[in-house]
Amino acid sequence: MAVVFVAGATGYVGRELTRQLGERARRAPGGLRVIAHVRPDSAELAEWRERFTALGAEVDTAAWSRDAMAEALRRTAATHLYCLIGTTRKRARAEGTGDRYRTIDLGLTQLLVGAAQDAAAAGTPPLRFVYLSSIGASTRATSAYLKARGEAEAVVGASGLSHLIARPSFVTGPDRE
């Protein structure tokens, strides 16, 4: 059975992926298990739990630490880890302290890569790491966002994990212009 762990499930892409995977799991019971990660300190935790459960996903609230995430990956026997984390330009500007792209987009990706490596070292089945990046990502980019994404890609690529890096040019949907 495939077990998909979605880190960043509350974001735009994460919500849609969780919805689609939940539909697929309902059509083929026993063939797919979906786990949506929600920050344990989320003010909307109850709402996310209700929403994701209705979509056919389980909710995991492991703390954002390497040890806690590695334990969550071991406990759930994840076979796929989707890293759909990131911060928006609006949020980065509003928080205005430090380089939020390095802290969130790169830092949490490093944390998840380390957790996946730790889970693998503990004997869990190998997992596939799927990283959502951006077209133009490069370690030499002048944009802080694209540089952080490029550095995160380098971490994923050097991890030794089976991985896929997706580089969309933009993300859109029926509720976005």
mmCIF file of C-alpha atoms in Angstrom:
data_model
loop_
_atom_site.group_PDB
_atom_site.id
_atom_site.type_symbol
_atom_site.label_atom_id
_atom_site.label_comp_id
_atom_site.label_asym_id
_atom_site.label_seq_id
_atom_site.Cartn_x
_atom_site.Cartn_y
_atom_site.Cartn_z
ATOM 1 C CA MET A 1 0.000 0.000 0.000
ATOM 2 C CA ALA A 2 1.234 3.490 -0.850
ATOM 3 C CA VAL A 3 1.297 5.894 2.090
ATOM 4 C CA VAL A 4 1.514 9.543 1.059
ATOM 5 C CA PHE A 5 2.580 12.079 3.692
ATOM 6 C CA VAL A 6 1.785 15.647 2.618
ATOM 7 C CA ALA A 7 3.888 18.292 4.380
ATOM 8 C CA GLY A 8 2.320 21.633 3.553
ATOM 9 C CA ALA A 9 -1.183 20.169 3.289
ATOM 10 C CA THR A 10 -2.827 23.421 4.397
ATOM 11 C CA GLY A 11 -1.311 25.418 1.543
ATOM 12 C CA TYR A 12 -2.877 25.969 -1.861
ATOM 13 C CA VAL A 13 -1.188 23.039 -3.639
ATOM 14 C CA GLY A 14 -1.286 20.827 -0.540
ATOM 15 C CA ARG A 15 -5.053 21.185 -0.159
ATOM 16 C CA GLU A 16 -5.636 20.244 -3.787
ATOM 17 C CA LEU A 17 -3.214 17.315 -3.707
ATOM 18 C CA THR A 18 -4.834 16.008 -0.516
ATOM 19 C CA ARG A 19 -8.287 16.316 -2.110
ATOM 20 C CA GLN A 20 -7.232 14.441 -5.244
ATOM 21 C CA LEU A 21 -5.386 11.734 -3.321
ATOM 22 C CA GLY A 22 -8.373 11.339 -0.981
ATOM 23 C CA GLU A 23 -10.639 10.774 -3.992
ATOM 24 C CA ARG A 24 -8.217 8.201 -5.370
ATOM 25 C CA ALA A 25 -8.039 6.433 -1.979
ATOM 26 C CA ARG A 26 -11.840 6.217 -1.784
ATOM 27 C CA ARG A 27 -11.995 4.666 -5.272
ATOM 28 C CA ALA A 28 -9.375 2.030 -4.416
ATOM 29 C CA PRO A 29 -9.742 1.197 -0.715
ATOM 30 C CA GLY A 30 -6.673 -0.433 0.784
ATOM 31 C CA GLY A 31 -4.376 0.773 -1.985
ATOM 32 C CA LEU A 32 -3.592 4.277 -0.787
ATOM 33 C CA ARG A 33 -3.361 5.989 2.585
ATOM 34 C CA VAL A 34 -3.191 9.793 2.711
ATOM 35 C CA ILE A 35 -1.738 11.719 5.641
ATOM 36 C CA ALA A 36 -2.091 15.498 5.743
ATOM 37 C CA HIS A 37 0.379 17.222 8.038
ATOM 38 C CA VAL A 38 -0.966 20.211 9.979
ATOM 39 C CA ARG A 39 1.148 22.281 12.343
ATOM 40 C CA PRO A 40 0.253 21.299 15.919
ATOM 41 C CA ASP A 41 -0.012 24.987 16.854
ATOM 42 C CA SER A 42 -2.410 25.845 14.025
ATOM 43 C CA ALA A 43 -5.283 27.997 15.250
ATOM 44 C CA GLU A 44 -7.476 26.160 12.720
ATOM 45 C CA LEU A 45 -6.414 22.623 13.680
ATOM 46 C CA ALA A 46 -9.974 21.442 14.398
ATOM 47 C CA GLU A 47 -11.205 22.806 11.064
ATOM 48 C CA TRP A 48 -8.292 21.245 9.154
ATOM 49 C CA ARG A 49 -8.878 17.920 10.881
ATOM 50 C CA GLU A 50 -12.564 17.986 9.909
ATOM 51 C CA ARG A 51 -11.829 19.089 6.342
ATOM 52 C CA PHE A 52 -9.066 16.562 5.656
ATOM 53 C CA THR A 53 -10.930 13.688 7.323
ATOM 54 C CA ALA A 54 -13.912 14.427 5.081
ATOM 55 C CA LEU A 55 -11.555 14.213 2.101
ATOM 56 C CA GLY A 56 -10.416 10.743 3.171
ATOM 57 C CA ALA A 57 -7.096 11.754 4.712
ATOM 58 C CA GLU A 58 -5.674 11.228 8.169
ATOM 59 C CA VAL A 59 -4.220 14.230 9.973
ATOM 60 C CA ASP A 60 -0.769 14.180 11.531
ATOM 61 C CA THR A 61 0.355 16.959 13.857
ATOM 62 C CA ALA A 62 4.011 16.139 14.399
ATOM 63 C CA ALA A 63 6.020 19.114 15.577
ATOM 64 C CA TRP A 64 8.330 20.781 13.067
ATOM 65 C CA SER A 65 11.465 19.139 14.389
ATOM 66 C CA ARG A 66 13.673 16.601 12.660
ATOM 67 C CA ASP A 67 13.111 13.958 15.331
ATOM 68 C CA ALA A 68 9.329 14.411 15.457
ATOM 69 C CA MET A 69 8.979 14.332 11.673
ATOM 70 C CA ALA A 70 11.243 11.270 11.388
ATOM 71 C CA GLU A 71 9.078 9.524 13.985
ATOM 72 C CA ALA A 72 5.915 10.492 12.057
ATOM 73 C CA LEU A 73 7.382 9.053 8.848
ATOM 74 C CA ARG A 74 8.341 5.836 10.667
ATOM 75 C CA ARG A 75 5.013 5.555 12.493
ATOM 76 C CA THR A 76 2.979 6.045 9.327
ATOM 77 C CA ALA A 77 5.328 3.936 7.157
ATOM 78 C CA ALA A 78 5.241 6.706 4.533
ATOM 79 C CA THR A 79 6.276 5.646 1.037
ATOM 80 C CA HIS A 80 5.979 9.138 -0.464
ATOM 81 C CA LEU A 81 6.757 12.476 1.164
ATOM 82 C CA TYR A 82 5.475 15.581 -0.601
ATOM 83 C CA CYS A 83 7.323 18.703 0.502
ATOM 84 C CA LEU A 84 4.909 21.481 -0.449
ATOM 85 C CA ILE A 85 6.038 24.002 2.128
ATOM 86 C CA GLY A 86 6.859 27.619 1.579
ATOM 87 C CA THR A 87 5.976 31.134 2.469
ATOM 88 C CA THR A 88 4.329 33.768 0.342
ATOM 89 C CA ARG A 89 5.836 37.100 -0.626
ATOM 90 C CA LYS A 90 3.013 38.826 1.259
ATOM 91 C CA ARG A 91 3.724 36.879 4.461
ATOM 92 C CA ALA A 92 7.492 37.330 4.109
ATOM 93 C CA ARG A 93 7.015 41.107 3.810
ATOM 94 C CA ALA A 94 4.531 41.251 6.681
ATOM 95 C CA GLU A 95 6.833 39.370 9.053
ATOM 96 C CA GLY A 96 9.781 41.438 7.885
ATOM 97 C CA THR A 97 12.353 39.743 10.112
ATOM 98 C CA GLY A 98 15.290 37.988 8.499
ATOM 99 C CA ASP A 99 15.103 36.034 5.289
ATOM 100 C CA ARG A 100 11.827 34.119 5.604
ATOM 101 C CA TYR A 101 12.536 32.210 2.396
ATOM 102 C CA ARG A 102 15.750 30.781 3.844
ATOM 103 C CA THR A 103 14.031 30.029 7.139
ATOM 104 C CA ILE A 104 10.880 28.424 5.720
ATOM 105 C CA ASP A 105 11.474 27.330 2.130
ATOM 106 C CA LEU A 106 15.040 26.124 2.665
ATOM 107 C CA GLY A 107 15.081 25.418 6.402
ATOM 108 C CA LEU A 108 11.985 23.248 6.525
ATOM 109 C CA THR A 109 13.037 21.392 3.390
ATOM 110 C CA GLN A 110 16.384 20.606 5.065
ATOM 111 C CA LEU A 111 14.490 19.434 8.140
ATOM 112 C CA LEU A 112 12.250 17.116 6.075
ATOM 113 C CA VAL A 113 15.174 15.701 4.093
ATOM 114 C CA GLY A 114 16.971 14.935 7.361
ATOM 115 C CA ALA A 115 13.834 13.364 8.830
ATOM 116 C CA ALA A 116 13.408 11.189 5.728
ATOM 117 C CA GLN A 117 17.056 10.110 5.929
ATOM 118 C CA ASP A 118 16.654 9.293 9.640
ATOM 119 C CA ALA A 119 13.490 7.284 8.964
ATOM 120 C CA ALA A 120 15.281 5.347 6.226
ATOM 121 C CA ALA A 121 18.249 4.672 8.528
ATOM 122 C CA ALA A 122 15.812 3.245 11.089
ATOM 123 C CA GLY A 123 14.714 0.634 8.568
ATOM 124 C CA THR A 124 11.495 2.061 7.167
ATOM 125 C CA PRO A 125 10.732 1.248 3.558
ATOM 126 C CA PRO A 126 12.462 3.621 1.111
ATOM 127 C CA LEU A 127 10.365 6.649 0.365
ATOM 128 C CA ARG A 128 10.090 8.931 -2.610
ATOM 129 C CA PHE A 129 10.679 12.622 -1.799
ATOM 130 C CA VAL A 130 8.678 14.997 -3.998
ATOM 131 C CA TYR A 131 9.724 18.647 -3.767
ATOM 132 C CA LEU A 132 7.687 21.536 -5.141
ATOM 133 C CA SER A 133 10.136 24.181 -6.312
ATOM 134 C CA SER A 134 9.830 26.909 -8.928
ATOM 135 C CA ILE A 135 11.002 27.570 -12.434
ATOM 136 C CA GLY A 136 14.088 29.767 -12.222
ATOM 137 C CA ALA A 137 15.283 28.251 -8.945
ATOM 138 C CA SER A 138 19.062 28.437 -8.713
ATOM 139 C CA THR A 139 21.717 28.697 -6.045
ATOM 140 C CA ARG A 140 22.990 31.733 -8.002
ATOM 141 C CA ALA A 141 19.622 33.493 -8.360
ATOM 142 C CA THR A 142 19.438 37.152 -7.333
ATOM 143 C CA SER A 143 15.879 36.753 -6.027
ATOM 144 C CA ALA A 144 15.848 35.600 -2.388
ATOM 145 C CA TYR A 145 12.905 33.282 -3.144
ATOM 146 C CA LEU A 146 14.510 31.622 -6.171
ATOM 147 C CA LYS A 147 17.866 31.334 -4.406
ATOM 148 C CA ALA A 148 16.289 29.616 -1.381
ATOM 149 C CA ARG A 149 14.429 27.265 -3.734
ATOM 150 C CA GLY A 150 17.644 26.520 -5.634
ATOM 151 C CA GLU A 151 19.478 25.781 -2.398
ATOM 152 C CA ALA A 152 16.624 23.523 -1.286
ATOM 153 C CA GLU A 153 16.792 21.674 -4.615
ATOM 154 C CA ALA A 154 20.512 21.132 -4.021
ATOM 155 C CA VAL A 155 19.784 19.666 -0.570
ATOM 156 C CA VAL A 156 17.160 17.309 -2.017
ATOM 157 C CA GLY A 157 19.438 16.322 -4.902
ATOM 158 C CA ALA A 158 22.389 15.549 -2.622
ATOM 159 C CA SER A 159 20.290 13.656 -0.075
ATOM 160 C CA GLY A 160 20.621 10.194 -1.554
ATOM 161 C CA LEU A 161 16.830 9.879 -1.407
ATOM 162 C CA SER A 162 14.793 8.857 -4.420
ATOM 163 C CA HIS A 163 13.307 12.195 -5.407
ATOM 164 C CA LEU A 164 11.384 14.260 -7.907
ATOM 165 C CA ILE A 165 11.637 18.048 -8.162
ATOM 166 C CA ALA A 166 8.700 19.845 -9.781
ATOM 167 C CA ARG A 167 9.370 23.353 -11.148
ATOM 168 C CA PRO A 168 6.103 25.045 -12.128
ATOM 169 C CA SER A 169 6.266 28.535 -13.575
ATOM 170 C CA PHE A 170 3.219 29.538 -11.568
ATOM 171 C CA VAL A 171 0.412 27.899 -9.622
ATOM 172 C CA THR A 172 -3.151 28.754 -10.438
ATOM 173 C CA GLY A 173 -6.653 27.427 -10.047
ATOM 174 C CA PRO A 174 -10.301 28.368 -10.509
ATOM 175 C CA ASP A 175 -10.212 30.638 -7.458
ATOM 176 C CA ARG A 176 -7.119 32.591 -8.535
ATOM 177 C CA GLU A 177 -6.733 35.210 -11.215
#
